[in-house]
Short mmCIF file of N, CA and C in Angstrom, two decimals:
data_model
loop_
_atom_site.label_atom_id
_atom_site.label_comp_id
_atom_site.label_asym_id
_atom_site.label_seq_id
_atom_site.Cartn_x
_atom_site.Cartn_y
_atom_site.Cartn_z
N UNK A 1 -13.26 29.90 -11.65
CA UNK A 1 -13.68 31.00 -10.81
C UNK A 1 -12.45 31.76 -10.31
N UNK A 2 -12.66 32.67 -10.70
CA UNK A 2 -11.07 33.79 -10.06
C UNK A 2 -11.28 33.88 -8.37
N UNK A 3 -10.56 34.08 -7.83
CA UNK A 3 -10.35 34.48 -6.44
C UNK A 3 -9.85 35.63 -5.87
N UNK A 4 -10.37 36.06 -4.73
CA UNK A 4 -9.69 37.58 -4.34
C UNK A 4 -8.54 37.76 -4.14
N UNK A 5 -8.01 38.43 -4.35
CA UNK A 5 -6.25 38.86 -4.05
C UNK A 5 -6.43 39.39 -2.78
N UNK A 6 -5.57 38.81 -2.10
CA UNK A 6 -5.31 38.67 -0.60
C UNK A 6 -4.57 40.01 0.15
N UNK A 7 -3.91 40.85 -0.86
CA UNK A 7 -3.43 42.07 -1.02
C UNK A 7 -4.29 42.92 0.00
N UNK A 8 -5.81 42.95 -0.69
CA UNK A 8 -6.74 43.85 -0.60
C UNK A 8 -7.79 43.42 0.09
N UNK A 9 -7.69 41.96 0.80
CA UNK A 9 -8.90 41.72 1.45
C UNK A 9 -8.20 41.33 3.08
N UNK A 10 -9.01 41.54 4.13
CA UNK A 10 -8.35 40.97 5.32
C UNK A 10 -9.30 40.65 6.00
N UNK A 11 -9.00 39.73 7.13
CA UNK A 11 -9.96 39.10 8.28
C UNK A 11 -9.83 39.66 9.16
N UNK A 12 -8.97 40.52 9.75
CA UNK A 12 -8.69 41.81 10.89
C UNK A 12 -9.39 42.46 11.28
N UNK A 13 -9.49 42.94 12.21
CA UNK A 13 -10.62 44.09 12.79
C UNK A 13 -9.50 45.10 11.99
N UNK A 14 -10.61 46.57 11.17
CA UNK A 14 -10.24 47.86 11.02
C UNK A 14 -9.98 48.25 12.11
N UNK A 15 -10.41 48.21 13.30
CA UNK A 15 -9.98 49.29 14.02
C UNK A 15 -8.46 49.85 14.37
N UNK A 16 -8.40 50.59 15.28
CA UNK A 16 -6.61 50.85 15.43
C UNK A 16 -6.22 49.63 16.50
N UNK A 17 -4.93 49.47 17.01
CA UNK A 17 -4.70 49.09 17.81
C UNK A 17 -3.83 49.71 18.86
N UNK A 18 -3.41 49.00 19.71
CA UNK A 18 -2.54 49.55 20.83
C UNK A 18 -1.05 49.63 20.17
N UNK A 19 -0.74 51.44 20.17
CA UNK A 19 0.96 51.52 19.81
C UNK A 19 1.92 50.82 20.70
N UNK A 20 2.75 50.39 20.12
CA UNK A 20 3.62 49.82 20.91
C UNK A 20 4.92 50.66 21.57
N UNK A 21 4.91 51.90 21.12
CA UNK A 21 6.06 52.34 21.76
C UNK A 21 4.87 53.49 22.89
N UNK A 22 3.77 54.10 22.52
CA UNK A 22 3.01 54.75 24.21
C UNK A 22 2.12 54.24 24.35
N UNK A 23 1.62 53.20 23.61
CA UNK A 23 0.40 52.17 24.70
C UNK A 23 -0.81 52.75 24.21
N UNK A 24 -0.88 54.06 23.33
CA UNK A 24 -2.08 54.73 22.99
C UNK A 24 -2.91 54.06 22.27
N UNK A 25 -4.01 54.10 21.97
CA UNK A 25 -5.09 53.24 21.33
C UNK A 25 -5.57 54.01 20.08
N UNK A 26 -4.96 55.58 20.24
CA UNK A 26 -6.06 56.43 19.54
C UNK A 26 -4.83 56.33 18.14
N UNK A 27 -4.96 54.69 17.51
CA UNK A 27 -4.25 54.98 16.45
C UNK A 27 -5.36 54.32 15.07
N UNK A 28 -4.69 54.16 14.01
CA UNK A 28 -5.40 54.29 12.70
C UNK A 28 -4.85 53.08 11.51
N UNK A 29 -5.45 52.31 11.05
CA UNK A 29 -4.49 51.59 10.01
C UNK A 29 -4.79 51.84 8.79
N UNK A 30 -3.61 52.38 8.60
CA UNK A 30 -2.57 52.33 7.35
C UNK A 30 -3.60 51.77 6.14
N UNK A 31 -3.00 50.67 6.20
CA UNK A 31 -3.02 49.89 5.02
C UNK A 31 -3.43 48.41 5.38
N UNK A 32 -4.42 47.45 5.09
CA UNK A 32 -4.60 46.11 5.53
C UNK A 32 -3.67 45.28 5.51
N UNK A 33 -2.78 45.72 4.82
CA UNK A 33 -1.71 43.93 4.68
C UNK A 33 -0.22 44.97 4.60
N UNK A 34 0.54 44.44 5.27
CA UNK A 34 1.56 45.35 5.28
C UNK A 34 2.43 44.17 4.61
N UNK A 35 4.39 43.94 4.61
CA UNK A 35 4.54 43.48 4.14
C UNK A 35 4.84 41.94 4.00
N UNK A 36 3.96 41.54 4.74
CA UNK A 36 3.10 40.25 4.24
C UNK A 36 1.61 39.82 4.78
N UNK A 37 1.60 39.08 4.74
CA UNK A 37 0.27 38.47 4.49
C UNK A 37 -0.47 39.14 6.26
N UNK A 38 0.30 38.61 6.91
CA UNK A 38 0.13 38.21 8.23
C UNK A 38 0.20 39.60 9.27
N UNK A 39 1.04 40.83 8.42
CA UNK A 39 1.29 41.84 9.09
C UNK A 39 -0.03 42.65 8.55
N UNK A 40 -0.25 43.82 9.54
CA UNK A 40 -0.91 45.53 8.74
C UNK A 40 -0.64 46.25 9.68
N UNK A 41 -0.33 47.50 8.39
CA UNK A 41 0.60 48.55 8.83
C UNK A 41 -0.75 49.80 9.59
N UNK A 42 -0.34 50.71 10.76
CA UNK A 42 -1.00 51.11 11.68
C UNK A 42 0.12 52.63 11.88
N UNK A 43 -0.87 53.88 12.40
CA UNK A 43 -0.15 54.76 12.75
C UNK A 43 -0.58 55.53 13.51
N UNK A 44 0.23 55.73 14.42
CA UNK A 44 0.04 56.21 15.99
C UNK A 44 -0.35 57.73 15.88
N UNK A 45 -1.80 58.04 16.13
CA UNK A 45 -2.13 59.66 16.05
C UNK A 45 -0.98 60.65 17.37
N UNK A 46 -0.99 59.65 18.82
CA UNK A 46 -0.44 60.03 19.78
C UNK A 46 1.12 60.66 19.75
N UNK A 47 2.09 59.23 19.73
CA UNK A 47 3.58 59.83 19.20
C UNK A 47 3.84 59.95 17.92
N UNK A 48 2.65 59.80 16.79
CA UNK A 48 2.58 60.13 15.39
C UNK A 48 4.21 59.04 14.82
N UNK A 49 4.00 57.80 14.83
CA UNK A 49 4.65 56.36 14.87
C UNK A 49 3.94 55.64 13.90
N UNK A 50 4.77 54.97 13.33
CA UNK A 50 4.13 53.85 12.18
C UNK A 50 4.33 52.81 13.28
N UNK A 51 3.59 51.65 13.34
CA UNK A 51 4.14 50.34 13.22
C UNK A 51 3.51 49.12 12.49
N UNK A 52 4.15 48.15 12.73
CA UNK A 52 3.27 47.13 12.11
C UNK A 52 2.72 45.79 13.65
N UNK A 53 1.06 45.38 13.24
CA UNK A 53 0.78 44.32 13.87
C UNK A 53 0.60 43.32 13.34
N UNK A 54 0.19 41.96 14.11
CA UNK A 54 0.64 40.59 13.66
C UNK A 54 -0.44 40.43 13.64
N UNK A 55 -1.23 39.81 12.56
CA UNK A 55 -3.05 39.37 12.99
C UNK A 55 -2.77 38.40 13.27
#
């Protein structure tokens, strides 16, 4: 039985989270898995900021 590539699947809430450099919420993610497993990449609509969070 093949298994999903972990790349493309995540256990995370989609939603945005809190930027870390203005605290704004009104942000957006990126991409589910940033560069690793454990990170995804997120971007701040507010100070228009990438960052990454830790699930």
């Amino acid at each position: 039985m093949r298994r999903l590539d972990p790349s493309v699947t995540t256990s995370g809430d989609a939603a945005g989270a809190a930027c870390p450099y203005c605290e704004s919420t009104d942000t957006v993610r990126e991409h589910p898995k940033g560069p690793s497993l454990c990170r995804s990449m997120h971007y701040c609509n507010e100070c228009e900021q990438p960052f990454e969070k830790f699930e």
